[in-house]
Coordinates of C-alpha atoms in Angstrom, one line a residue:
X10 CA 42.0 9.0 -11.7
X11 CA 40.0 6.7 -9.5
X12 CA 39.5 4.3 -12.5
X13 CA 43.3 4.1 -13.0
X14 CA 43.8 3.4 -9.5
X15 CA 41.1 0.7 -9.6
X16 CA 42.9 -1.0 -12.5
X17 CA 46.5 -0.7 -11.2
X18 CA 46.1 -1.1 -7.5
X19 CA 42.9 -2.9 -6.7
X20 CA 40.1 -2.1 -4.4
X21 CA 41.6 -2.3 -1.0
X22 CA 44.6 0.0 -1.7
X23 CA 42.1 2.7 -3.1
X24 CA 39.9 2.4 0.1
X25 CA 43.0 2.8 2.3
X26 CA 44.2 5.8 0.3
X27 CA 40.7 7.4 0.4
X28 CA 40.4 6.8 4.1
X29 CA 44.0 8.3 4.7
X30 CA 42.8 11.5 2.7
X31 CA 39.8 11.6 5.0
X32 CA 41.9 11.4 8.2
X33 CA 44.1 14.2 6.8
X34 CA 41.1 16.3 6.0
X35 CA 39.6 15.7 9.4
X36 CA 42.8 16.8 11.1
X37 CA 43.0 20.0 9.0
X38 CA 39.4 20.8 9.8
X39 CA 40.1 20.1 13.5
X40 CA 43.1 22.5 13.5
X41 CA 41.5 25.1 11.2
X42 CA 41.9 28.6 12.6
X43 CA 39.6 30.2 10.1
X44 CA 36.7 29.5 7.8
X45 CA 38.8 29.1 4.7
X46 CA 41.0 26.4 6.3
X47 CA 37.8 24.6 7.5
X48 CA 36.5 24.6 4.0
X49 CA 39.9 23.2 2.7
X50 CA 39.7 20.4 5.4
X51 CA 36.2 19.5 4.3
X52 CA 37.3 19.5 0.6
X53 CA 40.2 17.1 1.4
X54 CA 37.6 14.9 3.3
X55 CA 35.5 14.9 0.2
X56 CA 38.4 14.0 -2.0
X57 CA 38.8 10.8 0.1
X58 CA 35.3 9.5 -1.1
X59 CA 35.5 5.7 -1.5
X60 CA 31.9 4.7 -2.1
X61 CA 32.7 3.3 -5.5
X62 CA 35.7 1.2 -4.4
X63 CA 33.6 0.0 -1.3
X64 CA 30.6 -1.0 -3.4
X65 CA 32.8 -2.6 -6.0
X66 CA 34.6 -4.7 -3.4
X67 CA 31.4 -5.7 -1.8
X68 CA 30.1 -6.8 -5.2
X69 CA 33.3 -8.8 -5.9
X70 CA 32.9 -10.7 -2.6
X71 CA 29.3 -11.5 -2.7
X72 CA 27.1 -13.8 -4.6
X73 CA 24.3 -12.4 -6.9
X74 CA 21.7 -14.2 -4.7
X75 CA 22.7 -12.3 -1.5
X76 CA 24.1 -9.0 -2.9
X77 CA 21.0 -6.9 -2.4
X78 CA 20.9 -8.0 1.2
X79 CA 24.7 -7.2 1.5
X80 CA 24.2 -3.8 0.1
X81 CA 21.1 -3.3 2.4
X82 CA 23.3 -4.1 5.5
X83 CA 25.7 -1.3 4.3
X84 CA 22.8 1.0 3.8
X85 CA 21.3 0.2 7.1
X86 CA 24.5 1.0 8.9
X87 CA 24.6 4.4 7.1
X88 CA 21.0 5.2 8.1
X89 CA 21.7 4.1 11.7
X90 CA 24.8 6.2 11.9
X91 CA 22.8 9.1 10.3
X92 CA 20.2 8.8 13.2
X93 CA 22.7 8.2 15.9
X94 CA 24.6 11.4 14.8
X95 CA 21.5 13.4 15.3
X96 CA 21.2 12.1 18.8
X97 CA 24.9 12.2 19.9
X98 CA 26.1 15.5 18.1
X99 CA 24.1 17.9 20.3
X100 CA 25.5 16.1 23.4
X101 CA 29.1 15.9 22.3
X102 CA 29.6 19.4 20.9
X103 CA 29.2 21.2 24.3
X104 CA 32.0 19.0 25.7
X105 CA 34.5 18.5 22.9
X106 CA 33.6 21.2 20.4
X107 CA 33.7 21.2 16.7
X108 CA 37.4 20.4 16.7
X109 CA 36.8 17.4 18.8
X110 CA 34.2 16.1 16.4
X111 CA 36.7 16.2 13.6
X112 CA 39.2 14.4 15.8
X113 CA 36.6 11.8 16.4
X114 CA 36.0 11.3 12.7
X115 CA 39.7 11.1 12.1
X116 CA 39.9 8.3 14.8
X117 CA 37.0 6.5 13.2
X118 CA 38.6 6.5 9.8
X119 CA 41.9 5.1 11.3
X120 CA 39.8 2.3 12.8
X121 CA 38.3 1.7 9.4
X122 CA 41.7 1.6 7.8
X123 CA 42.8 -1.2 10.3
X124 CA 39.6 -3.2 9.5
X125 CA 40.2 -2.9 5.7
X126 CA 43.8 -3.9 6.1
X127 CA 43.5 -6.9 8.4
X128 CA 39.9 -8.1 8.4
X129 CA 38.4 -7.5 4.9
X130 CA 39.5 -10.2 2.4
X131 CA 41.1 -9.1 -0.8
X132 CA 39.1 -8.9 -4.1
X133 CA 39.1 -11.9 -6.6
X134 CA 42.1 -11.5 -8.9
X135 CA 39.9 -12.0 -12.0
X136 CA 37.7 -9.1 -11.2
X137 CA 40.3 -6.5 -12.2
X138 CA 38.6 -3.7 -14.0
X139 CA 38.7 -3.1 -17.8
X140 CA 40.3 0.1 -19.2
X141 CA 38.8 2.8 -21.3
X142 CA 36.7 0.3 -23.3
X143 CA 35.0 -0.7 -20.1
X144 CA 34.0 2.9 -19.3
X145 CA 32.7 3.5 -22.8
X146 CA 30.5 0.4 -22.6
X147 CA 29.3 1.5 -19.2
X148 CA 28.3 5.0 -20.5
X149 CA 26.5 3.3 -23.5
X150 CA 24.6 0.8 -21.3
X151 CA 21.0 2.0 -21.2
X152 CA 19.9 0.0 -18.1
X153 CA 22.9 1.3 -16.2
X154 CA 22.2 4.9 -17.3
X155 CA 18.6 4.4 -15.8
X156 CA 20.3 3.6 -12.4
X157 CA 22.6 6.6 -12.7
X158 CA 19.6 8.9 -13.4
X159 CA 18.0 7.3 -10.3
X160 CA 20.8 7.8 -7.9
X161 CA 21.1 11.5 -9.1
X162 CA 17.5 12.2 -8.5
X163 CA 17.4 10.3 -5.3
X164 CA 20.1 12.3 -3.6
X165 CA 19.1 15.6 -5.2
X166 CA 15.6 15.2 -3.6
X167 CA 17.1 14.1 -0.3
X168 CA 19.2 17.3 0.0
X169 CA 16.5 19.6 -1.4
X170 CA 13.7 18.3 0.9
X171 CA 15.9 18.6 4.1
X172 CA 16.1 22.4 3.4
X173 CA 12.4 22.5 4.4
X174 CA 11.7 19.5 6.7
X175 CA 13.4 21.0 9.8
X176 CA 11.5 24.3 9.3
X177 CA 8.3 22.3 8.9
X178 CA 8.9 20.6 12.3
X179 CA 9.6 24.0 14.0
X180 CA 6.3 25.2 12.6
X181 CA 4.7 22.2 14.2
X182 CA 6.1 23.2 17.6
X183 CA 9.3 21.1 17.7
X184 CA 12.6 23.0 18.1
X185 CA 15.8 21.8 16.4
X186 CA 17.5 20.1 19.5
X187 CA 14.4 18.0 19.9
X188 CA 13.9 16.9 16.3
X189 CA 16.0 13.8 16.7
X190 CA 12.9 12.3 18.6
X191 CA 11.2 12.4 15.1
X192 CA 14.2 11.3 13.0
X193 CA 15.4 8.3 14.9
X194 CA 12.1 6.6 15.3
X195 CA 11.3 7.3 11.6
X196 CA 14.6 5.6 10.6
X197 CA 14.2 2.6 12.8
X198 CA 10.6 2.2 11.8
X199 CA 11.5 2.1 8.2
X200 CA 14.2 -0.4 8.7
X201 CA 11.6 -2.7 10.4
X202 CA 9.3 -2.3 7.4
X203 CA 12.1 -3.0 4.9
X204 CA 13.3 -6.2 6.8
X205 CA 9.9 -7.5 7.4
X206 CA 8.0 -6.8 4.2
X207 CA 9.9 -5.2 1.2
X208 CA 13.0 -7.3 1.0
X209 CA 10.8 -10.5 1.2
X210 CA 8.7 -9.3 -1.9
X211 CA 12.1 -8.8 -3.6
X212 CA 13.3 -12.3 -2.7
X213 CA 10.0 -13.6 -4.2
X214 CA 10.8 -12.2 -7.6
X215 CA 9.0 -8.7 -7.3
X216 CA 12.2 -6.6 -7.6
X217 CA 10.8 -4.4 -10.3
X218 CA 7.5 -3.8 -8.5
X219 CA 9.4 -2.9 -5.2
X220 CA 11.8 -0.7 -7.2
X221 CA 9.1 1.2 -9.0
X222 CA 6.9 1.3 -5.9
X223 CA 9.4 2.9 -3.7
X224 CA 10.0 5.6 -6.3
X225 CA 6.3 6.4 -6.4
X226 CA 6.3 6.3 -2.6
X227 CA 8.9 9.0 -2.2
X228 CA 7.0 11.2 -4.8
X229 CA 3.8 10.7 -2.7
X230 CA 5.7 11.7 0.4
X231 CA 6.8 14.9 -1.1
X232 CA 3.2 15.7 -2.0
X233 CA 2.2 14.8 1.6
X234 CA 4.8 17.3 3.0
X235 CA 3.1 19.9 0.6
X236 CA -0.3 19.1 2.2
X237 CA 1.0 19.4 5.8
X238 CA 2.2 22.9 5.1
X239 CA -1.4 24.1 5.5
X240 CA -1.5 22.8 9.2
X241 CA 1.9 21.4 10.3
X242 CA 1.7 18.4 12.6
X243 CA 4.5 16.5 14.3
X244 CA 2.7 13.3 13.9
X245 CA 2.0 13.7 10.2
X246 CA 5.7 14.7 9.5
X247 CA 6.8 11.8 11.5
X248 CA 4.6 9.3 9.5
X249 CA 5.8 10.9 6.2
X250 CA 9.5 10.7 7.3
X251 CA 9.0 7.1 8.1
X252 CA 7.6 6.4 4.7
X253 CA 10.3 8.5 3.1
X254 CA 13.0 6.4 4.8
X255 CA 11.4 3.3 3.7
X256 CA 11.7 4.3 0.0
X257 CA 15.1 5.9 0.5
X258 CA 16.6 3.0 2.3
X259 CA 15.1 0.5 -0.2
X260 CA 16.7 2.4 -3.1
X261 CA 19.9 2.8 -1.3
X262 CA 20.2 -1.1 -1.0
X263 CA 18.7 -1.9 -4.5
X264 CA 20.5 0.6 -6.6
X265 CA 24.2 -0.2 -6.1
X266 CA 23.2 -4.0 -6.1
X267 CA 21.4 -3.5 -9.4
X268 CA 24.3 -1.5 -11.0
X269 CA 26.8 -4.3 -9.9
X270 CA 24.6 -7.0 -11.4
X271 CA 24.0 -5.1 -14.7
X272 CA 27.7 -4.6 -15.2
X273 CA 30.1 -7.3 -16.2
X274 CA 32.6 -8.3 -13.4
X275 CA 35.4 -6.4 -15.2
X276 CA 33.2 -3.2 -15.6
X277 CA 32.0 -3.0 -12.0
X278 CA 34.6 -0.5 -10.9
X279 CA 33.8 1.7 -13.8
X280 CA 30.1 1.3 -13.4
X281 CA 30.1 2.0 -9.7
X282 CA 32.4 4.9 -10.3
X283 CA 30.0 6.5 -12.7
X284 CA 27.1 5.6 -10.2
X285 CA 28.8 7.3 -7.2
X286 CA 29.8 10.3 -9.4
X287 CA 26.2 10.8 -10.2
X288 CA 25.3 10.5 -6.6
X289 CA 27.7 13.3 -5.6
X290 CA 26.4 15.4 -8.5
X291 CA 22.9 14.8 -7.3
X292 CA 23.8 16.0 -3.8
X293 CA 25.4 19.2 -5.3
X294 CA 22.4 19.8 -7.5
X295 CA 19.9 19.2 -4.7
X296 CA 21.7 21.7 -2.5
X297 CA 22.2 24.5 -5.1
X298 CA 18.9 24.1 -7.0
X299 CA 17.0 23.4 -3.8
X300 CA 18.4 26.6 -2.3
X301 CA 17.3 28.6 -5.4
X302 CA 13.8 27.1 -5.4
X303 CA 13.4 27.6 -1.6
X304 CA 14.5 31.3 -2.0
X305 CA 12.1 31.7 -4.8
X306 CA 9.0 29.7 -3.9
X307 CA 9.6 28.6 -0.4
X308 CA 8.9 25.2 1.1
X309 CA 6.0 24.6 -1.3
X310 CA 8.2 25.0 -4.2
X311 CA 10.7 22.5 -2.8
X312 CA 8.2 19.8 -2.3
X313 CA 6.8 20.3 -5.7
X314 CA 10.2 20.4 -7.2
X315 CA 11.1 17.1 -5.4
X316 CA 7.9 15.4 -6.4
X317 CA 8.5 16.4 -10.1
X318 CA 12.0 15.0 -10.0
X319 CA 10.7 11.8 -8.6
X320 CA 8.0 11.4 -11.3
X321 CA 10.7 12.0 -14.0
X322 CA 12.8 9.2 -12.6
X323 CA 9.6 6.9 -12.4
X324 CA 9.1 7.6 -16.1
X325 CA 12.8 6.8 -16.8
X326 CA 12.8 3.6 -14.8
X327 CA 9.4 2.3 -15.9
X328 CA 10.8 0.4 -18.9
X329 CA 13.5 -1.1 -16.9
X330 CA 14.7 -4.8 -17.5
X331 CA 16.2 -6.2 -14.2
X332 CA 18.9 -8.7 -14.7
X333 CA 17.8 -12.4 -14.3
X334 CA 19.8 -12.7 -11.1
X335 CA 17.3 -10.6 -9.4
X336 CA 15.0 -13.4 -9.5
X337 CA 15.0 -15.9 -6.6

């Protein structure tokens, strides 16, 4: 359905339609008198997912030489909002309640619609997506499939590990309301490392080394969490989280940029649609399989499961051949 919309309407109308659905879902969730209605509102919000359209539009509007940096800025804004939400949510909920939070998200989405409509330039007319043939080519593209496997694993591990990290901090003596004091510095520290070191390596032509290195880094972080289970420490968890966010944010910037460069311009919508679908499936798998693993083997099982997934991804990504545009 989204592919048909890409082809017939273009990126911006699809983004506006998705944001409108998100506004509707937010208002339903804010009004919800019962749990089923709250679930329905959240489902409508999810139906408004526009990641594929946003990344496709960003790819259309940027040159290859600056695309990773552009994707990184988007990823950084997401990471900062994640950290900011951990700080603001405990402060806001006592004053505006859960309904107020959903009204706030609706207002933010409406603001986003205004920015898309009146500030963001339209996509180039020669970047309209190909039809079914383009989707078949995307699904048969070995290098794109490596990226799709990667985004699936990245987000499956993200969700799975967060089933245990808050509990690990509680065991170290830090209660839930205070845990933002760990999360926020970890995110900010990771962004400083990315901007000052890793992205410079990529610009010098070491894209593959950075890509594979950050996969290995996330795997090592999972094993580090496993080691800290013996004697939980706030400082140890803080350092590991900072390293995790270095790897995660580097991949969040590199993966959509890589997918957009590997695909032909007329295939970008299909390629990024498949990419974002695998991302969503990874989130679902991380929550469902992670919950099963946690129930059966506890936090140790979660971190071993996550490290194993990362090593599988490393093996799949090892033979990768980055596009020539990744060179400086």
